[in-house]
mmCIF file of C-alpha atoms in Angstrom:
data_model
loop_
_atom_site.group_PDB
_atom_site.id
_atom_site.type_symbol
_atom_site.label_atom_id
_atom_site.label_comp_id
_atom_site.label_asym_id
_atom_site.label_seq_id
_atom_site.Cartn_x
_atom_site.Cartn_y
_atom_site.Cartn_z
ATOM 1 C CA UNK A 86 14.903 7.839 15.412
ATOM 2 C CA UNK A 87 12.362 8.906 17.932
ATOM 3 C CA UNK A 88 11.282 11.823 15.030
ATOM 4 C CA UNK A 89 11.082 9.125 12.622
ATOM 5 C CA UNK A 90 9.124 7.074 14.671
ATOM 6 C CA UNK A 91 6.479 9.698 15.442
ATOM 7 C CA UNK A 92 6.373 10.838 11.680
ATOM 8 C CA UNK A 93 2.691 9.572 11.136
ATOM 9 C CA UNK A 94 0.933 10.643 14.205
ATOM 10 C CA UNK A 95 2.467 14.122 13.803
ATOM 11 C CA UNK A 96 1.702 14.503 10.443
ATOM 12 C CA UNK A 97 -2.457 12.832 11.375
ATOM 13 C CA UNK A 98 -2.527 15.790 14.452
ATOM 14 C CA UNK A 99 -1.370 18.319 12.232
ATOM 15 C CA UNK A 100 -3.483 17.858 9.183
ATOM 16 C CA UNK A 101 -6.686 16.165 11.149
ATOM 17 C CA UNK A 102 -9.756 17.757 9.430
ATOM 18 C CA UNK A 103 -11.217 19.821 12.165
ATOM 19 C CA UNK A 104 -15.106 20.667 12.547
ATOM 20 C CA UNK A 105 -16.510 23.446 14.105
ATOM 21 C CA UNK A 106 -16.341 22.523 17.972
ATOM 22 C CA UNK A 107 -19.195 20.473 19.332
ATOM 23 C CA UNK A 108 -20.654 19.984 16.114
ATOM 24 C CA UNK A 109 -21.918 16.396 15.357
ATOM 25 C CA UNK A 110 -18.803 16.501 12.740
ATOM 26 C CA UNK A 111 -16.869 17.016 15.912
ATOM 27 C CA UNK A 112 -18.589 14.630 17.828
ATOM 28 C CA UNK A 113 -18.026 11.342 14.818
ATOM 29 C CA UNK A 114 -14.613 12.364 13.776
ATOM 30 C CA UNK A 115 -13.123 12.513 17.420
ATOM 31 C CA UNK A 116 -15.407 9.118 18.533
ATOM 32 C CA UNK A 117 -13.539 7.271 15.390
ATOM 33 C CA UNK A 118 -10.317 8.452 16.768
ATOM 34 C CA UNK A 119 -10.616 6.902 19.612
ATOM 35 C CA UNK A 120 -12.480 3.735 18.890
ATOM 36 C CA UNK A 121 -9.176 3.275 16.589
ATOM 37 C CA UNK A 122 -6.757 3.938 18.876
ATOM 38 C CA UNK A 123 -5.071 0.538 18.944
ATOM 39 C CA UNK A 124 -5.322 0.740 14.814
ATOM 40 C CA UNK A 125 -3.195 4.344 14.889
ATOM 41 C CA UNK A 126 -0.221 2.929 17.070
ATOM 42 C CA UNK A 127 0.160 -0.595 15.612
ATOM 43 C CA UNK A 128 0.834 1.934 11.963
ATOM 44 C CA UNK A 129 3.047 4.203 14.218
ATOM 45 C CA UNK A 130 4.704 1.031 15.642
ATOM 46 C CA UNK A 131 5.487 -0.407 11.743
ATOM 47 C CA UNK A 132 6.792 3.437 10.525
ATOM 48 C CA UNK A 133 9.165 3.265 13.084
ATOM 49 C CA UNK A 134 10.366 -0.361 12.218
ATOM 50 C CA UNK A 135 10.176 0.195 8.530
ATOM 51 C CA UNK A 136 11.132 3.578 7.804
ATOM 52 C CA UNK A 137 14.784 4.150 8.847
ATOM 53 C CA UNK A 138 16.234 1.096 7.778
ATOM 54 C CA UNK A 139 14.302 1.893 3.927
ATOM 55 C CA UNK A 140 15.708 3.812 1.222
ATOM 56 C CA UNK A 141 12.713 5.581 1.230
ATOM 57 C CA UNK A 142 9.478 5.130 3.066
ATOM 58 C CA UNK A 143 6.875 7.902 2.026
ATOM 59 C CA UNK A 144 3.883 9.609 3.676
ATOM 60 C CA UNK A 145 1.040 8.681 4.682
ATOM 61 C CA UNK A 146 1.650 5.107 4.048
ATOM 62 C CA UNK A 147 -0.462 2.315 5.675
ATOM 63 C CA UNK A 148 1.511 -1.172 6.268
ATOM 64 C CA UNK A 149 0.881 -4.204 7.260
ATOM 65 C CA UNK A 150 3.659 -6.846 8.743
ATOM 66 C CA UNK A 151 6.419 -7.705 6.137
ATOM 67 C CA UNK A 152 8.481 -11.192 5.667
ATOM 68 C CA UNK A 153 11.404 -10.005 4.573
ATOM 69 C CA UNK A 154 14.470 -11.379 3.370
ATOM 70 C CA UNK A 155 17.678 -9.058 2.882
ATOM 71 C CA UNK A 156 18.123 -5.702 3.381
ATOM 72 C CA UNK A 157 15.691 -3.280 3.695
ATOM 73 C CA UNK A 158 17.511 -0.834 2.600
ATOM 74 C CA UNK A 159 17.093 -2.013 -0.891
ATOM 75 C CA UNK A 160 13.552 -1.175 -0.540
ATOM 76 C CA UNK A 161 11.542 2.497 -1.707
ATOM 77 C CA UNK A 162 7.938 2.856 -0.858
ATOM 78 C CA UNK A 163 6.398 5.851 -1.975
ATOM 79 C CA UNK A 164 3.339 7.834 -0.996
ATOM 80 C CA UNK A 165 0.168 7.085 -0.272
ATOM 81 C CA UNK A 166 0.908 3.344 -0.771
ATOM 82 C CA UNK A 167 -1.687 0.403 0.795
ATOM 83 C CA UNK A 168 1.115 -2.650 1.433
ATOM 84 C CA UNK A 169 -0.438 -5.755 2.758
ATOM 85 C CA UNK A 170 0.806 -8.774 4.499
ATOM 86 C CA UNK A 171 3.632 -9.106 1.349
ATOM 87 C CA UNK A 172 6.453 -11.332 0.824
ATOM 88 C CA UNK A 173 9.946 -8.904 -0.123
ATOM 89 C CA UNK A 174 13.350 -10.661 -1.557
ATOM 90 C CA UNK A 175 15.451 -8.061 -1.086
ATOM 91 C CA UNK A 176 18.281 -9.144 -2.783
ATOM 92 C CA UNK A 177 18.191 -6.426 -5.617
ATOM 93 C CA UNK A 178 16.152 -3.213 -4.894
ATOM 94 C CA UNK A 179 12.270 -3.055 -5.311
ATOM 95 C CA UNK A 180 10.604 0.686 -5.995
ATOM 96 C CA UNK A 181 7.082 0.925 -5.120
ATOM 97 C CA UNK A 182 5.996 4.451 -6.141
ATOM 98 C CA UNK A 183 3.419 6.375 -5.257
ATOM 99 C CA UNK A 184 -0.165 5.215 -4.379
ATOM 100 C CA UNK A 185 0.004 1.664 -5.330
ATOM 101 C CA UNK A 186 -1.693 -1.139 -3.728
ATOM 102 C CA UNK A 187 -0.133 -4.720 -3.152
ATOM 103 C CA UNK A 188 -2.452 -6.951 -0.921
ATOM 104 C CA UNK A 189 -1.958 -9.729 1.088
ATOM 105 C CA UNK A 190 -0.069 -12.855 0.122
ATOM 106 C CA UNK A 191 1.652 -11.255 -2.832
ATOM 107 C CA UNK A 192 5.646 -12.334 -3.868
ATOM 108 C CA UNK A 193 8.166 -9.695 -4.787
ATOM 109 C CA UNK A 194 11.706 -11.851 -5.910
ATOM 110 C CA UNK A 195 14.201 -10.508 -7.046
ATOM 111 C CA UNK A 196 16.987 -13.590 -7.182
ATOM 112 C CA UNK A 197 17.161 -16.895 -9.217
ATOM 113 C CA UNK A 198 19.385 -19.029 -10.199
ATOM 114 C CA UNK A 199 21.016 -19.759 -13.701
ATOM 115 C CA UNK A 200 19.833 -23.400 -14.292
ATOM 116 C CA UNK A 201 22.396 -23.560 -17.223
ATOM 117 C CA UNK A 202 25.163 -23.178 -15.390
ATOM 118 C CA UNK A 203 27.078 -25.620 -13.966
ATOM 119 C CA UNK A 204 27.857 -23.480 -10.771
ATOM 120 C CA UNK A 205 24.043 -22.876 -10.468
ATOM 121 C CA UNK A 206 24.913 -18.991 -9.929
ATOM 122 C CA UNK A 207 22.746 -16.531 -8.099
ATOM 123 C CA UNK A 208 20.876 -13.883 -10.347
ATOM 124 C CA UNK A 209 19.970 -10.932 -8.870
ATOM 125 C CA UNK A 210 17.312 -7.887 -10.856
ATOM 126 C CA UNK A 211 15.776 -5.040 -9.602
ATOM 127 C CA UNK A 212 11.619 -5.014 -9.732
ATOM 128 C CA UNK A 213 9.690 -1.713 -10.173
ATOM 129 C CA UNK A 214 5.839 -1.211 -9.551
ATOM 130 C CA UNK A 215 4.822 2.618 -10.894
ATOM 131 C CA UNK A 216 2.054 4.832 -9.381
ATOM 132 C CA UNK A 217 -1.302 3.520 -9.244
ATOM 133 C CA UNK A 218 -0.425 0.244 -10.243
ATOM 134 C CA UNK A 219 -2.470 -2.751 -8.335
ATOM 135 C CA UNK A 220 -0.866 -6.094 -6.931
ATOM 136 C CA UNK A 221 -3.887 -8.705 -6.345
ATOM 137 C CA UNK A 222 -4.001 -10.893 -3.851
ATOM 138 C CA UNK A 223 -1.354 -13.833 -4.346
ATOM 139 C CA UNK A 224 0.334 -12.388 -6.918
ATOM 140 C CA UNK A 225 4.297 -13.228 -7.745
ATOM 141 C CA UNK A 226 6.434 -10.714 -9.370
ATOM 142 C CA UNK A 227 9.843 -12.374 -10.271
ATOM 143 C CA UNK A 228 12.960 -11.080 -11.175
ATOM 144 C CA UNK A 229 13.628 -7.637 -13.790
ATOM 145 C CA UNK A 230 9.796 -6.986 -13.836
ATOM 146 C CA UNK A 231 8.237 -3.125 -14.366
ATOM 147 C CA UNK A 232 4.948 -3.166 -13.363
ATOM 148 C CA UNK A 233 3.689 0.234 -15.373
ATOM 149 C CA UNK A 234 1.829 3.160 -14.179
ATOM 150 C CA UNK A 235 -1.462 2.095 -13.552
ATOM 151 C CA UNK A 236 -1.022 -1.606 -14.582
ATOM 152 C CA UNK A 237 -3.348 -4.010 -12.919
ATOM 153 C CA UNK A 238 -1.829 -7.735 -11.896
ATOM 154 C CA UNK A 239 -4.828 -10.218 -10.955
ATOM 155 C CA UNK A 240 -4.784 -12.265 -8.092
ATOM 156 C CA UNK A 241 -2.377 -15.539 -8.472
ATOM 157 C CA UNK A 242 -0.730 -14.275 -11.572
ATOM 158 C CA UNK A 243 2.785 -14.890 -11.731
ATOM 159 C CA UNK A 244 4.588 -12.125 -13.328
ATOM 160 C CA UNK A 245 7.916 -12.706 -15.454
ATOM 161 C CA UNK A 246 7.476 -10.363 -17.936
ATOM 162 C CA UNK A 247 7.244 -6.178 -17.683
ATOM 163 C CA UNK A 248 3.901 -5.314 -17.631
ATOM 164 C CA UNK A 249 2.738 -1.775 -19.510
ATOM 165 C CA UNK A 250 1.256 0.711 -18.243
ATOM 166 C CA UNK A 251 -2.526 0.681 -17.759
ATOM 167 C CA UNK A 252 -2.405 -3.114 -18.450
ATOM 168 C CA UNK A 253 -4.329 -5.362 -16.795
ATOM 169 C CA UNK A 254 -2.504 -8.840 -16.882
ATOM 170 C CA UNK A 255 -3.947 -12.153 -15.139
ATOM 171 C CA UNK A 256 -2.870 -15.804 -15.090
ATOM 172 C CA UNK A 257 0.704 -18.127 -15.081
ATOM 173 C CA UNK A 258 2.255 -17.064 -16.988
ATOM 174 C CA UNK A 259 0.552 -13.457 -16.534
ATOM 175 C CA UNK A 260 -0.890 -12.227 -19.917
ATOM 176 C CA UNK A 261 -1.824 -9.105 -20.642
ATOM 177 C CA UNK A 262 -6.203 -8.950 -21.233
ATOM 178 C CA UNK A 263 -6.721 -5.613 -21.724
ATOM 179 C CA UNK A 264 -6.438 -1.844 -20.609
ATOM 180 C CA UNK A 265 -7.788 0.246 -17.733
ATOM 181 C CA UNK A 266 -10.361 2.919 -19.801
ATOM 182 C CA UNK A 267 -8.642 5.821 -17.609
ATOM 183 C CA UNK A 268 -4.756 7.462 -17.009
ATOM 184 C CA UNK A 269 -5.793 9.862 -14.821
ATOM 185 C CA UNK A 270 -5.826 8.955 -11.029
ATOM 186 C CA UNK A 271 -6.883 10.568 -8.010
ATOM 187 C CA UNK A 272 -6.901 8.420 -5.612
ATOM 188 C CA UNK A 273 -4.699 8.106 -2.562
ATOM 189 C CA UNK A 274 -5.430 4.430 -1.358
ATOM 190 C CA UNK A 275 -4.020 4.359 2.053
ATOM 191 C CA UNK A 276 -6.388 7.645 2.620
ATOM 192 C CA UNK A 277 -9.169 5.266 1.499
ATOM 193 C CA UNK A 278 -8.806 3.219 5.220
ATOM 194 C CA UNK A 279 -11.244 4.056 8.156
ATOM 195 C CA UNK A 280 -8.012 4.888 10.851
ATOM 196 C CA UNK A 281 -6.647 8.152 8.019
ATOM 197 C CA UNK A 282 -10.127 9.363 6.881
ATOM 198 C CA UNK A 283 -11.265 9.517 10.634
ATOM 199 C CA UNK A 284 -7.790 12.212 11.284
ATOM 200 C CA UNK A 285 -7.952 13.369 7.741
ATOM 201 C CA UNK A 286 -11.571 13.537 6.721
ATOM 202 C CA UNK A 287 -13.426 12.594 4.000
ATOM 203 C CA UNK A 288 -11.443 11.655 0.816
ATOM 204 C CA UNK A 289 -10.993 14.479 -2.066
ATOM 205 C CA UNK A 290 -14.202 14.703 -4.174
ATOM 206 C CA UNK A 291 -16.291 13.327 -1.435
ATOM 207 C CA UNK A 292 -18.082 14.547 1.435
ATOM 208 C CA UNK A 293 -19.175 13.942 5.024
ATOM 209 C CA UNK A 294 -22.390 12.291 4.072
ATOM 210 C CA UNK A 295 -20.252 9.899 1.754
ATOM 211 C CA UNK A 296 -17.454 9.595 4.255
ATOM 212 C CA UNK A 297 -20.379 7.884 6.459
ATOM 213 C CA UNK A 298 -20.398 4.684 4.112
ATOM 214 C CA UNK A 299 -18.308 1.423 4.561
ATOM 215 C CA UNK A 300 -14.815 1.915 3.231
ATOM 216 C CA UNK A 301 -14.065 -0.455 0.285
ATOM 217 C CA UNK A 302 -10.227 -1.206 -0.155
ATOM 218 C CA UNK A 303 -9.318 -4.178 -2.210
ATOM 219 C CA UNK A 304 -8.993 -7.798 -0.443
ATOM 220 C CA UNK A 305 -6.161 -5.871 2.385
ATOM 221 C CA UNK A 306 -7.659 -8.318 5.644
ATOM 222 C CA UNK A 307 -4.488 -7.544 7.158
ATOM 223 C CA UNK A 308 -4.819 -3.619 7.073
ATOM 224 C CA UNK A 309 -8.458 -3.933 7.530
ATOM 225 C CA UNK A 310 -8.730 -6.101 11.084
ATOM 226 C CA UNK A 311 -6.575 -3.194 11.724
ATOM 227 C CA UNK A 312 -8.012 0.148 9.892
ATOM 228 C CA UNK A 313 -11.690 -1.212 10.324
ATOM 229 C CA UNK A 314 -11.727 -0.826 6.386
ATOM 230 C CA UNK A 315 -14.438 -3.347 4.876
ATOM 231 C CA UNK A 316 -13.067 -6.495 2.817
ATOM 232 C CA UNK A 317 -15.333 -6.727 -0.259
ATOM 233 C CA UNK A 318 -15.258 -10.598 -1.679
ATOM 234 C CA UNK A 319 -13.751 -10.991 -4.968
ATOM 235 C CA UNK A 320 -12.234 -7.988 -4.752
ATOM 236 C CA UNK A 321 -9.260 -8.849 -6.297
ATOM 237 C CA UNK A 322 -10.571 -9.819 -9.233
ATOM 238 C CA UNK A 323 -10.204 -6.747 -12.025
ATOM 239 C CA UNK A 324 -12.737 -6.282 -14.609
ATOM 240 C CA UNK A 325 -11.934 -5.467 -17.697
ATOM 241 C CA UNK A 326 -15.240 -4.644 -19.260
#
């Protein structure tokens, strides 16, 4: 327990970028360190609440608090995932792979009910969101859905139907308005908060002089109050142009 716990932190100390010694580098990197402090063990507080009782819970993750119903072990979150303040049915598994982002006030369910049936009988189905993929703000994913590598779900949509990959679906029912114009990611968005780029440095393909700018993650307040990464309004809404 206690090594699962400390997971994060050890893995931030060990890989922390390191500047040469007394070197302004050294001096900004070690002052955002400290000034989130509070930011580091509130994420080290969540691994060790999250991660044991989950099938899987990857690295570098950054979390906010979860409402969730059933059992957690039903639940796989892989790397480099940005979770917000989400809503989790657990009564069928959900497998969040590796860097997605689902932000705040978002609806994974994975029970119903037959409405046909005289015995109104529970339904249970399993719901899978793919690498990259993006869960707006608000955003309800019911029952049996794949969200697809890379697949983009606007804020508010409501989600019954798989969504492909590189989609980018909006609306209620969610339909599908167009495609992302890439398939090749290389982003890591929890390494995109201010509390992981202060231990890890500057984000690949960037630099020091970049790593100075506000950090832009989409519409996660909850992560953000906490990461002191910068909520950008109408974030949530994807462009498809």
């Amino acid at each position: 327990m206690q090594k699962r716990k400390m997971r994060l932190l050890a893995y931030l100390v060990t890989n922390r970028h390191r500047p040469k010694f007394g070197s302004y580098q050294w001096v900004k990197y070690w002052g955002k360190r400290l000034r989130l402090g509070k930011g580091l063990t509130t994420q080290v507080y969540r691994q060790w609440k999250y991660a044991p009782k989950c099938q899987h819970f990857g690295q570098r993750v950054a979390i906010s608090e979860l409402s969730v119903s059933g059992n957690l072990n039903k639940l796989s979150i892989g790397d480099d995932c940005a979770i917000g303040r989400v809503s989790i049915q657990l009564l069928d598994r959900v497998n969040i792979g590796n860097s997605v982002v689902v932000n705040d006030g978002a609806n994974l369910i994975t029970g119903s009910h037959d409405v046909h049936d005289p015995q109104w009988p529970l339904i249970t189905q399993s719901i899978t969101i793919d690498d990259y993929a993006w869960v707006a703000t608000g955003a309800t994913i019911l029952p049996g859905v794949t969200v697809g590598r890379g697949a983009v779900v606007g804020a508010f949509a409501v989600v019954a139907k798989s969504i492909p990959p590189l989609a980018i679906a909006v609306g209620n029912p969610a339909k599908v308005i167009g495609y992302r114009k890439t398939s090749e990611f290389e982003y890591q968005p929890s390494q995109l908060y201010a509390l992981f780029e202060a231990w890890l440095g500057p984000p690949a393909g960037s630099t020091d002089k970049q790593a100075t700018q506000p950090t832009v993650i989409p519409n996660q307040p909850g992560l953000s109050q906490e990461l002191s990464a910068v909520h950008t309004a109408g974030a949530d809404t994807p462009i498809s142009s």
